[in-house]
Coordinates of C-alpha atoms in Angstrom, one line a residue:
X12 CA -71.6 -28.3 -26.8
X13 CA -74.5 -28.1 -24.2
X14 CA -77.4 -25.8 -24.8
X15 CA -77.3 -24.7 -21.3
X16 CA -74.3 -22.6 -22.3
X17 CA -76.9 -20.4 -23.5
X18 CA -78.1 -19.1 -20.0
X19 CA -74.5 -19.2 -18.6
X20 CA -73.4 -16.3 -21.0
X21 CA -76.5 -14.6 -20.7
X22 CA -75.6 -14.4 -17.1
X23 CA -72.2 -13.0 -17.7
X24 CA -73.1 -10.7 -20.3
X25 CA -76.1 -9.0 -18.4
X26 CA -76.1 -10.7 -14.7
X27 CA -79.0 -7.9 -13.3
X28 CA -81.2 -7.7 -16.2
X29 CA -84.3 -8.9 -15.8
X30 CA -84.9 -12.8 -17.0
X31 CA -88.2 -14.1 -15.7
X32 CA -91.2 -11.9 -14.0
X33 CA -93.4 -14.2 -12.6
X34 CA -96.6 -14.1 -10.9
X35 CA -95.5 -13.0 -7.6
X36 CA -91.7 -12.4 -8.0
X37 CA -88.9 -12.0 -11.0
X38 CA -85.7 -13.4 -11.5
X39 CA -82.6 -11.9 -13.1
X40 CA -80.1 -13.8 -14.8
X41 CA -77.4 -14.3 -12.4
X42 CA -79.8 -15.9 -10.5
X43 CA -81.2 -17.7 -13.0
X44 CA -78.1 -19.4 -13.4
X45 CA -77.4 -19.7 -9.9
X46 CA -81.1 -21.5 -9.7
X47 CA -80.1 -23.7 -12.6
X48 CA -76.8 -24.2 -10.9
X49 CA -78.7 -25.8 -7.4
X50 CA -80.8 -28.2 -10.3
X51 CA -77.4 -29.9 -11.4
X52 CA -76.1 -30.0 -8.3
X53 CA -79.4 -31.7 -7.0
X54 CA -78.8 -33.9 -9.9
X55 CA -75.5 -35.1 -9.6
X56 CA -75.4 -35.7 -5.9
X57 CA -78.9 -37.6 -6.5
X58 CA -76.8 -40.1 -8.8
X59 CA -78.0 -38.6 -12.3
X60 CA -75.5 -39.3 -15.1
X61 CA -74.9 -37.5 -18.3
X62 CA -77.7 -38.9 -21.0
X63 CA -80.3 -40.3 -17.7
X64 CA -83.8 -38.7 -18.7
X65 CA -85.2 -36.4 -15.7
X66 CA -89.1 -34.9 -16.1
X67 CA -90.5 -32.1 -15.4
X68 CA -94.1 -31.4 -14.6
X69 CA -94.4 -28.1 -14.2
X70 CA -96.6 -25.1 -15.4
X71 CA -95.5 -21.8 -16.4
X72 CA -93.2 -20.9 -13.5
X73 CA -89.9 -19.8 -13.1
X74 CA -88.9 -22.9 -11.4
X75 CA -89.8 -25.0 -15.2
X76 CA -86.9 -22.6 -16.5
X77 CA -84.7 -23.2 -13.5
X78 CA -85.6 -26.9 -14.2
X79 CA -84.9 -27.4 -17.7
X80 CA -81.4 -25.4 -18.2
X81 CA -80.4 -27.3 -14.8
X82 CA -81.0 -30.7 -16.4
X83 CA -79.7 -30.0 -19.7
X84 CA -76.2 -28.8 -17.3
X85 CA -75.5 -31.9 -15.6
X86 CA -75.8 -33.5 -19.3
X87 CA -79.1 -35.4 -18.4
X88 CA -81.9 -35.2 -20.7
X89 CA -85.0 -32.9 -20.4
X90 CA -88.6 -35.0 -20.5
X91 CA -91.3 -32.1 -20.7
X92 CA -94.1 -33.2 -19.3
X93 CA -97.8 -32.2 -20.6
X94 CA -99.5 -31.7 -16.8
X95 CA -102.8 -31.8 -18.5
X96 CA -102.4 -35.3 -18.8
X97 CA -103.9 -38.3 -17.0
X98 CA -102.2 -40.2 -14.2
X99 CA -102.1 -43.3 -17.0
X100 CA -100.4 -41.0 -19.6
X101 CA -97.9 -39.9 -17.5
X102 CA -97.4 -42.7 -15.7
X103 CA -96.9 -44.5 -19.3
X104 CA -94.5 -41.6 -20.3
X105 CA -91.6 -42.3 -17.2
X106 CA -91.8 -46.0 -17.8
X107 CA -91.2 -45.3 -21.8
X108 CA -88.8 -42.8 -21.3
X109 CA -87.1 -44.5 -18.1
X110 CA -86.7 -41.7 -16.3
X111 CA -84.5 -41.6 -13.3
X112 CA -85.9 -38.3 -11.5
X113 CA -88.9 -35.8 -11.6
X114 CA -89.6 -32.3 -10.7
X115 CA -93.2 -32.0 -10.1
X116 CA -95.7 -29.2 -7.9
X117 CA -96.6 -31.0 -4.8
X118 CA -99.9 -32.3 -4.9
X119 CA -100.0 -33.0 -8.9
X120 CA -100.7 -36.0 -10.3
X121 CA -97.4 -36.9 -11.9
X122 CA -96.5 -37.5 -8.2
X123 CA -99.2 -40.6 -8.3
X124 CA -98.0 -41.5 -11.8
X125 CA -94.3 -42.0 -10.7
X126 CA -95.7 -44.3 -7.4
X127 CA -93.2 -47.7 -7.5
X128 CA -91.2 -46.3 -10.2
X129 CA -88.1 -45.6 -7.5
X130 CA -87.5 -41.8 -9.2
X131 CA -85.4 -38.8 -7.6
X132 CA -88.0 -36.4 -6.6
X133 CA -87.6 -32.8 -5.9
X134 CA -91.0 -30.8 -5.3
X135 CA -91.6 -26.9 -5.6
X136 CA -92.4 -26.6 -1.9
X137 CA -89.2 -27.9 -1.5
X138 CA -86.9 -25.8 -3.3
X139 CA -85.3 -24.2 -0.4
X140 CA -83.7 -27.5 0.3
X141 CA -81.8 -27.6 -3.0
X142 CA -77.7 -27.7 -2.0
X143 CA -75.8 -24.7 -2.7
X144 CA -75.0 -24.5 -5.9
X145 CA -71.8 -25.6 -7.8
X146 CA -70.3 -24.6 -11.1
X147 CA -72.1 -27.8 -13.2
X148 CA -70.9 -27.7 -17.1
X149 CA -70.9 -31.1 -18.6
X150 CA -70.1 -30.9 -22.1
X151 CA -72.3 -32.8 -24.5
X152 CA -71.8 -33.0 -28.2
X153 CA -73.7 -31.7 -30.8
X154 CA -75.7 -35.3 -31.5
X155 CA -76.4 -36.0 -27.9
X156 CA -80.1 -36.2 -26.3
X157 CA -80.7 -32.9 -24.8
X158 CA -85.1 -33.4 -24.9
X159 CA -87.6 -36.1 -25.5
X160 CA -90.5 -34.5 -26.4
X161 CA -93.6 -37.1 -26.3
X162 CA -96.3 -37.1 -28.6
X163 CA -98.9 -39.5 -29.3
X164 CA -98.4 -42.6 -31.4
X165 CA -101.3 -43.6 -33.8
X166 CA -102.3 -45.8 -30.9
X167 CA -102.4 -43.4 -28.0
X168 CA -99.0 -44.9 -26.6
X169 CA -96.5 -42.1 -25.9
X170 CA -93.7 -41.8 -28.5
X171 CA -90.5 -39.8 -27.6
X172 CA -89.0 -37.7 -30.3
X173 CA -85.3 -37.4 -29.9
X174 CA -84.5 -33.9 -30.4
X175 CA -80.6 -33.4 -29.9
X176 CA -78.3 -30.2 -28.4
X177 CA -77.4 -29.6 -32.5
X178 CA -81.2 -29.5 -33.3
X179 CA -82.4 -27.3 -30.5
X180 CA -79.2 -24.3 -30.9
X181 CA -79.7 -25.0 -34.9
X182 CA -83.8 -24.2 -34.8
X183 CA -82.7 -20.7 -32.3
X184 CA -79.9 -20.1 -34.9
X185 CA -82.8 -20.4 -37.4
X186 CA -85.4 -18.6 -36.1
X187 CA -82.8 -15.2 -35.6
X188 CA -82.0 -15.3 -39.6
X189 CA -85.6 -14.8 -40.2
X190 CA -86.3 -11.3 -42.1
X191 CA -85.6 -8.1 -40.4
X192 CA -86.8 -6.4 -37.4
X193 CA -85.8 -9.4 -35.3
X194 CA -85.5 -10.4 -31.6
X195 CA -83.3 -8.7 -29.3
X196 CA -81.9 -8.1 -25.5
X197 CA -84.5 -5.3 -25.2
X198 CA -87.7 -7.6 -26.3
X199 CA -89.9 -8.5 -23.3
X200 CA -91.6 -11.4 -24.3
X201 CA -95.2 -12.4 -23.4
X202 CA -95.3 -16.4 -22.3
X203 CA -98.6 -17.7 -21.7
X204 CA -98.0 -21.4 -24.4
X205 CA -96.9 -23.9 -22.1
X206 CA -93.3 -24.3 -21.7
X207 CA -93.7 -27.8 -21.9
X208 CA -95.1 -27.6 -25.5
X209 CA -92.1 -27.6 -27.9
X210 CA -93.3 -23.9 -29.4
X211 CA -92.9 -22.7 -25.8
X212 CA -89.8 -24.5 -24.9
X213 CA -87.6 -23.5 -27.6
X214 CA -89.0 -20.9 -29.5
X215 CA -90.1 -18.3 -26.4
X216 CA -88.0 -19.8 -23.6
X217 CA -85.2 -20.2 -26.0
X218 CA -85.0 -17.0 -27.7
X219 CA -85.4 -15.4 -24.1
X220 CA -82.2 -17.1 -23.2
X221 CA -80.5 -16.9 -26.2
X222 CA -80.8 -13.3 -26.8
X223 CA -80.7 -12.3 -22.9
X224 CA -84.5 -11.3 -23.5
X225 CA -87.1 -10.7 -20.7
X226 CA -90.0 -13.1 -20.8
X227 CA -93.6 -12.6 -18.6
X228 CA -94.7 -15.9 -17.7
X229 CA -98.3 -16.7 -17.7
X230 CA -99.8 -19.5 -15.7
X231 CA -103.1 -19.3 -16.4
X232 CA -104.5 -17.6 -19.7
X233 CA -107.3 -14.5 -18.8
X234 CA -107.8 -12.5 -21.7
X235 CA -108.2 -9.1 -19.6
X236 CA -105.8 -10.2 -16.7
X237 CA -103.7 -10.9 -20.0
X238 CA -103.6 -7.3 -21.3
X239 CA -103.5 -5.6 -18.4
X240 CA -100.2 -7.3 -18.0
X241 CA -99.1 -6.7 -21.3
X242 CA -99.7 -3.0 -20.8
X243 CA -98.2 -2.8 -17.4
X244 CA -95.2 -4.5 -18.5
X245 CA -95.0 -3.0 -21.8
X246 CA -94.4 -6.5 -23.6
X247 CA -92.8 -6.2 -27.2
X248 CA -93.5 -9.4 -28.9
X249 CA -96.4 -12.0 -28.0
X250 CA -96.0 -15.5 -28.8
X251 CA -99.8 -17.3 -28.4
X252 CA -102.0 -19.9 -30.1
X253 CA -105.2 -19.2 -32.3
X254 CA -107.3 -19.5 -28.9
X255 CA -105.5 -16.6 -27.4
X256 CA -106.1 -14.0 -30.1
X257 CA -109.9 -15.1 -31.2
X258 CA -110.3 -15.1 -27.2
X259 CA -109.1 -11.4 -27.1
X260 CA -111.1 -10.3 -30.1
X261 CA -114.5 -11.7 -28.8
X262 CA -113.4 -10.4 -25.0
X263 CA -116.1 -7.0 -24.4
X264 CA -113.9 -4.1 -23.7
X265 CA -110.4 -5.5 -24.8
X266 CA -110.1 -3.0 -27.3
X267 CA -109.6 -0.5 -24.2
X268 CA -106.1 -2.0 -23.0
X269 CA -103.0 -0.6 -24.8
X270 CA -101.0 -2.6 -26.9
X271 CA -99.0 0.0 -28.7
X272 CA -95.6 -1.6 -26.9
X273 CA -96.4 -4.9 -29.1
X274 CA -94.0 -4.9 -32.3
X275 CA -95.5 -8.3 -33.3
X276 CA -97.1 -11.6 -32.4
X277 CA -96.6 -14.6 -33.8
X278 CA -99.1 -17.5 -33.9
X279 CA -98.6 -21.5 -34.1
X280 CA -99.5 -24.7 -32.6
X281 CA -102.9 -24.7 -34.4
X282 CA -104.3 -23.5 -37.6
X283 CA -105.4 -19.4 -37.5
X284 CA -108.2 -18.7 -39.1
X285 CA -107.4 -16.3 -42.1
X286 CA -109.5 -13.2 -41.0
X287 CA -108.3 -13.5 -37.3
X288 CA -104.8 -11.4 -38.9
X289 CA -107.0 -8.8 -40.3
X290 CA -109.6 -8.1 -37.3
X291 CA -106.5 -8.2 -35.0
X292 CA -104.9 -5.5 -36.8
X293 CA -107.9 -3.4 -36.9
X294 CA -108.7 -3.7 -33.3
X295 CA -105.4 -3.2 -31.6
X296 CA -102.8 -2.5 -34.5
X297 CA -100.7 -5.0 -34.1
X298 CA -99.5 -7.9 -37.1
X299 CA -99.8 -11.5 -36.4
X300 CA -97.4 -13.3 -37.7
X301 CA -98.5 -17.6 -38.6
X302 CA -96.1 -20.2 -38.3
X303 CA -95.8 -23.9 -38.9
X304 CA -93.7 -26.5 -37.0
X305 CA -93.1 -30.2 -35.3
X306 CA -92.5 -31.6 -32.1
X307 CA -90.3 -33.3 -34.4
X308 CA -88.1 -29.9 -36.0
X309 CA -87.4 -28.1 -32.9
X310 CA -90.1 -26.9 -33.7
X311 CA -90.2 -24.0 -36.7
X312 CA -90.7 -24.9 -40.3
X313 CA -92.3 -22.0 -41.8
X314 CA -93.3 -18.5 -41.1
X315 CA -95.2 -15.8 -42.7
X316 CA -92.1 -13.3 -41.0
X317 CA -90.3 -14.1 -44.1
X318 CA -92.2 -11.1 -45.4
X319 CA -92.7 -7.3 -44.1
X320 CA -96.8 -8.1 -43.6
X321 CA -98.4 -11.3 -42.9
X322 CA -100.4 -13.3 -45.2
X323 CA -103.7 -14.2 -43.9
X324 CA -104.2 -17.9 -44.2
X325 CA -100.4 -19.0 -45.3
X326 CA -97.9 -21.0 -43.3
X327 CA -95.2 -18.8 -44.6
X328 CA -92.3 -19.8 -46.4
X329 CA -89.4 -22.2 -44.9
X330 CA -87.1 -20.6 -42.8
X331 CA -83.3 -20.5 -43.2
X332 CA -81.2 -23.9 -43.3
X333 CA -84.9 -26.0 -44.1
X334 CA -85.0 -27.8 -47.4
X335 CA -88.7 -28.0 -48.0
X336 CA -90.6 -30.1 -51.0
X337 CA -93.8 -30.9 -51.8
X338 CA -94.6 -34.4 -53.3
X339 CA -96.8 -37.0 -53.9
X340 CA -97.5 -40.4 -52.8
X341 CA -94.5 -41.5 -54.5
X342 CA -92.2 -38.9 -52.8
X343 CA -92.1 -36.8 -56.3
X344 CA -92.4 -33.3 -56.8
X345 CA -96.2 -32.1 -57.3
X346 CA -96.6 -30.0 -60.3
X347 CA -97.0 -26.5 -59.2
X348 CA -100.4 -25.6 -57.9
X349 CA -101.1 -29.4 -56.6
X350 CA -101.5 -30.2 -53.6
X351 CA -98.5 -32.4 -51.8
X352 CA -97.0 -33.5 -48.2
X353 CA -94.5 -31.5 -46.9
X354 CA -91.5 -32.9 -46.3
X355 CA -88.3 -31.2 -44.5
X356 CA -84.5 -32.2 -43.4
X357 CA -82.1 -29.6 -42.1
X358 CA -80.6 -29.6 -39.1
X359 CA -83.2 -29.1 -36.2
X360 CA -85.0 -32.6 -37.8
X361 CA -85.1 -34.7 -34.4
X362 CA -82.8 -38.0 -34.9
X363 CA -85.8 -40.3 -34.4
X364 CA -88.6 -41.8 -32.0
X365 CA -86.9 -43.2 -28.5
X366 CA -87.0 -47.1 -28.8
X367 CA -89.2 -46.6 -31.9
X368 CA -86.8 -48.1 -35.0
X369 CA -89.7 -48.9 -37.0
X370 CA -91.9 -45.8 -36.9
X371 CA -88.6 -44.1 -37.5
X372 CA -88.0 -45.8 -40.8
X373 CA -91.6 -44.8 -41.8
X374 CA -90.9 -41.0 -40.9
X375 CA -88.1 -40.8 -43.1
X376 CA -88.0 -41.5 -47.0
X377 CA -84.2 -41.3 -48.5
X378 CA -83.5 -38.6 -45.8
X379 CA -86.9 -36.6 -46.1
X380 CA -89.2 -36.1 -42.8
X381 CA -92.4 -37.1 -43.5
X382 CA -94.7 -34.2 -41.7
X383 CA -97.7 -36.0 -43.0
X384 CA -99.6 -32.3 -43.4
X385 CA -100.3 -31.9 -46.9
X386 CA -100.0 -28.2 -48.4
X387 CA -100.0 -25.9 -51.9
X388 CA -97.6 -22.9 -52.9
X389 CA -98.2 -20.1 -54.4
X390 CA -96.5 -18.6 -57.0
X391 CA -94.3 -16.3 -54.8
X392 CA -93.8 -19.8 -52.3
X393 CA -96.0 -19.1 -49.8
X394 CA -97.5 -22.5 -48.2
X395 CA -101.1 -23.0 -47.5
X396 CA -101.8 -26.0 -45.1
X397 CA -104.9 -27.8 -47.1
X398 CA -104.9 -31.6 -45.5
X399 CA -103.6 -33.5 -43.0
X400 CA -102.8 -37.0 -44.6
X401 CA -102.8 -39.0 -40.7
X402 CA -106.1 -38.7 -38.6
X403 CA -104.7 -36.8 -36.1
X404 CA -106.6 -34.0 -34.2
X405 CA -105.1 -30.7 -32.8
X406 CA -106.6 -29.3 -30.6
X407 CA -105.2 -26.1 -29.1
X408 CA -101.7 -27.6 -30.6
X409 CA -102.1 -30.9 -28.6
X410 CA -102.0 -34.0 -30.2
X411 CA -105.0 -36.0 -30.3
X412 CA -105.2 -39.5 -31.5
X413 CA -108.6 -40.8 -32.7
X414 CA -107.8 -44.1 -31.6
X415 CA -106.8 -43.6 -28.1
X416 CA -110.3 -41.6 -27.7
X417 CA -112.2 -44.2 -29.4
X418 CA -110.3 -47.2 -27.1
X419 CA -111.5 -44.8 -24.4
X420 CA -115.2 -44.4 -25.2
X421 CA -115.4 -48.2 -25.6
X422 CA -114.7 -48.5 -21.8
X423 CA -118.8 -47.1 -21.5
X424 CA -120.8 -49.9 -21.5
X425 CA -123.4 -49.0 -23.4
X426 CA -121.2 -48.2 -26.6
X427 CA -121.2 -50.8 -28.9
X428 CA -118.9 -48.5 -31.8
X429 CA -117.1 -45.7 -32.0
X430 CA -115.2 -43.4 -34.6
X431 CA -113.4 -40.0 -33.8
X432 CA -112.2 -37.2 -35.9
X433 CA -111.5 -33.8 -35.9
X434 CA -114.2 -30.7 -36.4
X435 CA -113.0 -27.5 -37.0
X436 CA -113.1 -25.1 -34.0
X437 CA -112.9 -20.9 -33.8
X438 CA -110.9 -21.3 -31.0
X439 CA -109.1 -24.4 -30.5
X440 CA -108.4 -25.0 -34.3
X441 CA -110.2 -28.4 -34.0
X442 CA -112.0 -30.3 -31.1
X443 CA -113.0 -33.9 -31.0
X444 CA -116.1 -34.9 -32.5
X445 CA -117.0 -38.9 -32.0
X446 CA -119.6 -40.9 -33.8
X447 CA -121.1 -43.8 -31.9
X448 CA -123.0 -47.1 -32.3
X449 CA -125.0 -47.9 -29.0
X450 CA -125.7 -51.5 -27.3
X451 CA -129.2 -53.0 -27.4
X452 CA -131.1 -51.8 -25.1
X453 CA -128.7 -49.0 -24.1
X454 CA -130.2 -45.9 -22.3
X455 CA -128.2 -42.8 -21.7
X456 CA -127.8 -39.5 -24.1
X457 CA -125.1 -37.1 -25.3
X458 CA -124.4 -35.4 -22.0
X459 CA -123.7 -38.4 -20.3
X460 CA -121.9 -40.1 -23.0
X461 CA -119.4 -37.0 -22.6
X462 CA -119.5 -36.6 -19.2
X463 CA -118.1 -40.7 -19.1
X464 CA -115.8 -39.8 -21.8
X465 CA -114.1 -36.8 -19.8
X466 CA -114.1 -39.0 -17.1
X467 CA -111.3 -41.3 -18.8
X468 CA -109.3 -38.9 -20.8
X469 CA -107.2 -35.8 -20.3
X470 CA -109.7 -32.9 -21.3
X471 CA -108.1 -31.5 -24.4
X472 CA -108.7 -35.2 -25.3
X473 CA -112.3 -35.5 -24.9
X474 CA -115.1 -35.2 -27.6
X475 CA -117.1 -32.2 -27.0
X476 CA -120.0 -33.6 -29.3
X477 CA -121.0 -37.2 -29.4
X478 CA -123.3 -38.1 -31.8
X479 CA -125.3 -41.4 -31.9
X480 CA -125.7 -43.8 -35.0
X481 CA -127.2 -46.6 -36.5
X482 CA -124.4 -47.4 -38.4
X483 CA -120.9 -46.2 -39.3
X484 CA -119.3 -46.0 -43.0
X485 CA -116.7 -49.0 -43.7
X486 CA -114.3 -49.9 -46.6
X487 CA -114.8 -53.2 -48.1
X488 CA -112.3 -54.3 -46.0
X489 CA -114.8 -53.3 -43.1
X490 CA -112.4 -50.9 -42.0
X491 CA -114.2 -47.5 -40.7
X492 CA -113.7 -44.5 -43.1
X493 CA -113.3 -41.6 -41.5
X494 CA -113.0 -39.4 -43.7
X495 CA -116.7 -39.8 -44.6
X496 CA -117.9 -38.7 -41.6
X497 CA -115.5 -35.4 -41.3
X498 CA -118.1 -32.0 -42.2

């Protein structure tokens, strides 16, 4: 079985309907498959086997799509690549993941990243010299490596989740069972999340494909270019991140543009505020529909489109095939009303982290997928995310690590300290806040503390506030406690 099946009966089924429109051209699904075709071809001839990891570092263009089904057809493994990311973190990514090619813009820094690492390289500007395609269908089974999608460890070093064939078609199986009024062939899907995030990836790109859908792609988010598009081409279900919405609702005159084609939107990657789903609806009539999910479960756990309305500040309930619990530290069930971690198994949980046996073994307890987000259920089951049990940050639905920022901020010279965590955000859901302890004698100030700071890390990564202490709050084992200094 290889997901990439997917696109080749959507091409039979409906060869001229419309697949892709892009910013400057559109793509139907015969050629589609013709373009994903030219990538296997490119592949094979380049000495890729079956299971080799290939990246992509690509933005929201066709040629991602064209990338992604054409790796996942000559049986090699897709390595989605965050292209907001530093030289270093990519660069740390292909060694980890030992991939054997990359498809890259020209020009972007993954380029730099891959210098002495011997990859394949095919660039956009060179597409035209892709060989002519031929008919590429290697069969994979249902537990082979289809994507490693990297997230950060609790150190800032990249850790691959191994998300199989079985758990990507299992999560699209999944996500079509879901309530009534569902996706279909005559959907026109709105794409601005990144298709390298898994949200975008499996949830928009692959329901496009799986249901022979049409999808907008969106580059670069504009929240009036962004409804004048979704007028013109009279989209029918947006899929977006908190950001997106509040952006649209706090946008002077957005309330002109006509969103009456819209049957729903559906929010995830980042917490939504609870009135956001109200003031939506009373501005431009539309329900938005919050969702909760893991790089690590292909990615959808829960979704408040279990119901007919959405409910303003839930998660939802758990999807079809996910067995969901709440427990305790000693992985028993909370009573009802208490708070516990959620933790999940079906079958779009990933098979583990790539050459990470040990953080595997802690992710899993007799079976169970540790999320680490800590929840409460109502009495009709509806979840409610209250605490996140690791430190990490979100922000925008990217992983942030407080360590990694803090090793960074130690580079500045004149920072003797430093502790990170999370702040809560209207837009991004959280931004970085860090706390620091300055060197004798130091002289700088906030501004250039951050300006340093953005200097050394990828910019969803870098504190927006740094705020400057005498000391910082420790356990008795000396140990800095965060959690005293979150607001």
């Amino acid at each position: 079985m290889n997901l990439a099946a997917l696109l080749r009966s959507a091409a039979e089924s409906a060869p001229t309907k419309t697949a892709l429109i892009g910013s400057d051209s559109s793509t139907d699904f015969s050629a589609f498959d013709r373009e994903a075709d030219r990538v296997a071809t490119w592949l094979v001839s380049s000495g890729v086997s079956a299971g080799d990891r290939v990246a992509i570092a690509l933005g929201n263009v066709c040629e991602f799509a064209f990338s992604y089904f054409g790796v996942l057809r000559a049986g090699a493994v897709a390595v989605p690549i965050n292209v907001l990311l530093t030289e270093e973190d990519i660069h740390r990514i292909l060694e980890d993941s030992e991939a054997r090619a990359l498809i890259a813009t020209p020009g972007a820094g993954a380029l730099q990243a891959a210098d002495g690492l011997g990859l394949k390289v095919l660039t956009t500007d060179k597409w035209s010299d892709l060989p002519a395609p031929a008919r590429q269908d290697v069969d994979r089974e249902e537990d082979d490596l289809a994507v490693l999608a990297y997230t950060s460890g609790t150190t800032g070093d990249p850790k691959g989740a191994m998300l199989t064939h079985g758990n990507l078609l299992a999560n699209l199986h999944q996500q079509m069972e879901i309530g009534q009024d569902n996706v279909g062939s005559d959907d026109i899907f709105f794409l601005a999340l990144p298709l390298f995030h898994i949200f975008g990836l499996n949830v928009t790109l692959g329901q496009l494909v799986f249901n022979a859908a049409t999808g907008v792609l969106v580059e670069r988010f504009d929240p009036i270019a962004a409804l004048k598009t979704i007028q013109q081409e009279r989209v029918t279900i947006v899929f977006g991140a908190p950001t997106m919405y509040l952006a649209w609702l706090d946008t002077p005159g957005a309330e002109q543009y006509d969103m009456s084609s819209v049957r729903w939107a559906v929010s995830g990657a980042a917490p939504l505020p609870a009135d956001t789903v109200a003031r939506f609806k009373s501005v431009f009539g539309v329900d938005i529909f919050e969702g909760y999910g893991l790089t690590e479960t292909a990615p959808t756990v829960t979704t408040n489109r279990v119901g007919a309305v959405p409910r303003p500040g839930s998660i939802g309930k758990p999807i079809p095939g996910i067995e969901l619990r709440l427990v305790d530290e000693d992985g028993q069930d909370v009573e009802f009303g208490d708070p516990g971690e959620i933790v999940v198994r079906g079958p779009n949980v990933f098979k583990g982290y790539w050459h990470r046996e040990q953080e595997t073994e802690r992710a899993f307890r007799d079976g169970w997928f540790r999320t680490g987000d800590v929840a409460v259920a109502d009495e009709e089951g509806y979840l409610y995310i209250v605490d996140r049990k690791r430190d990490l940050i979100i922000v925008s639905g990217f992983n942030v690590f407080p360590n990694e920022v803090e090793t960074a901020l130690l580079q500045n010279p004149q920072i003797l300290e430093a502790a990170v965590v999370g702040e809560s955000h209207p837009y991004t859901g959280e931004t970085v806040k860090a706390f620091v302890r300055l060197k004798p004698g130091a002289d700088t100030d906030e501004r250039e503390l951050i300006s340093d700071a953005q200097h050394r890390l990828a910019r969803f990564k870098a504190p927006t506030s740094i705020e400057v202490v005498d000391e910082l709050p420790r356990l008795s084992t000396g140990k800095v406690l965060r959690r005293a200094l979150r607001t």
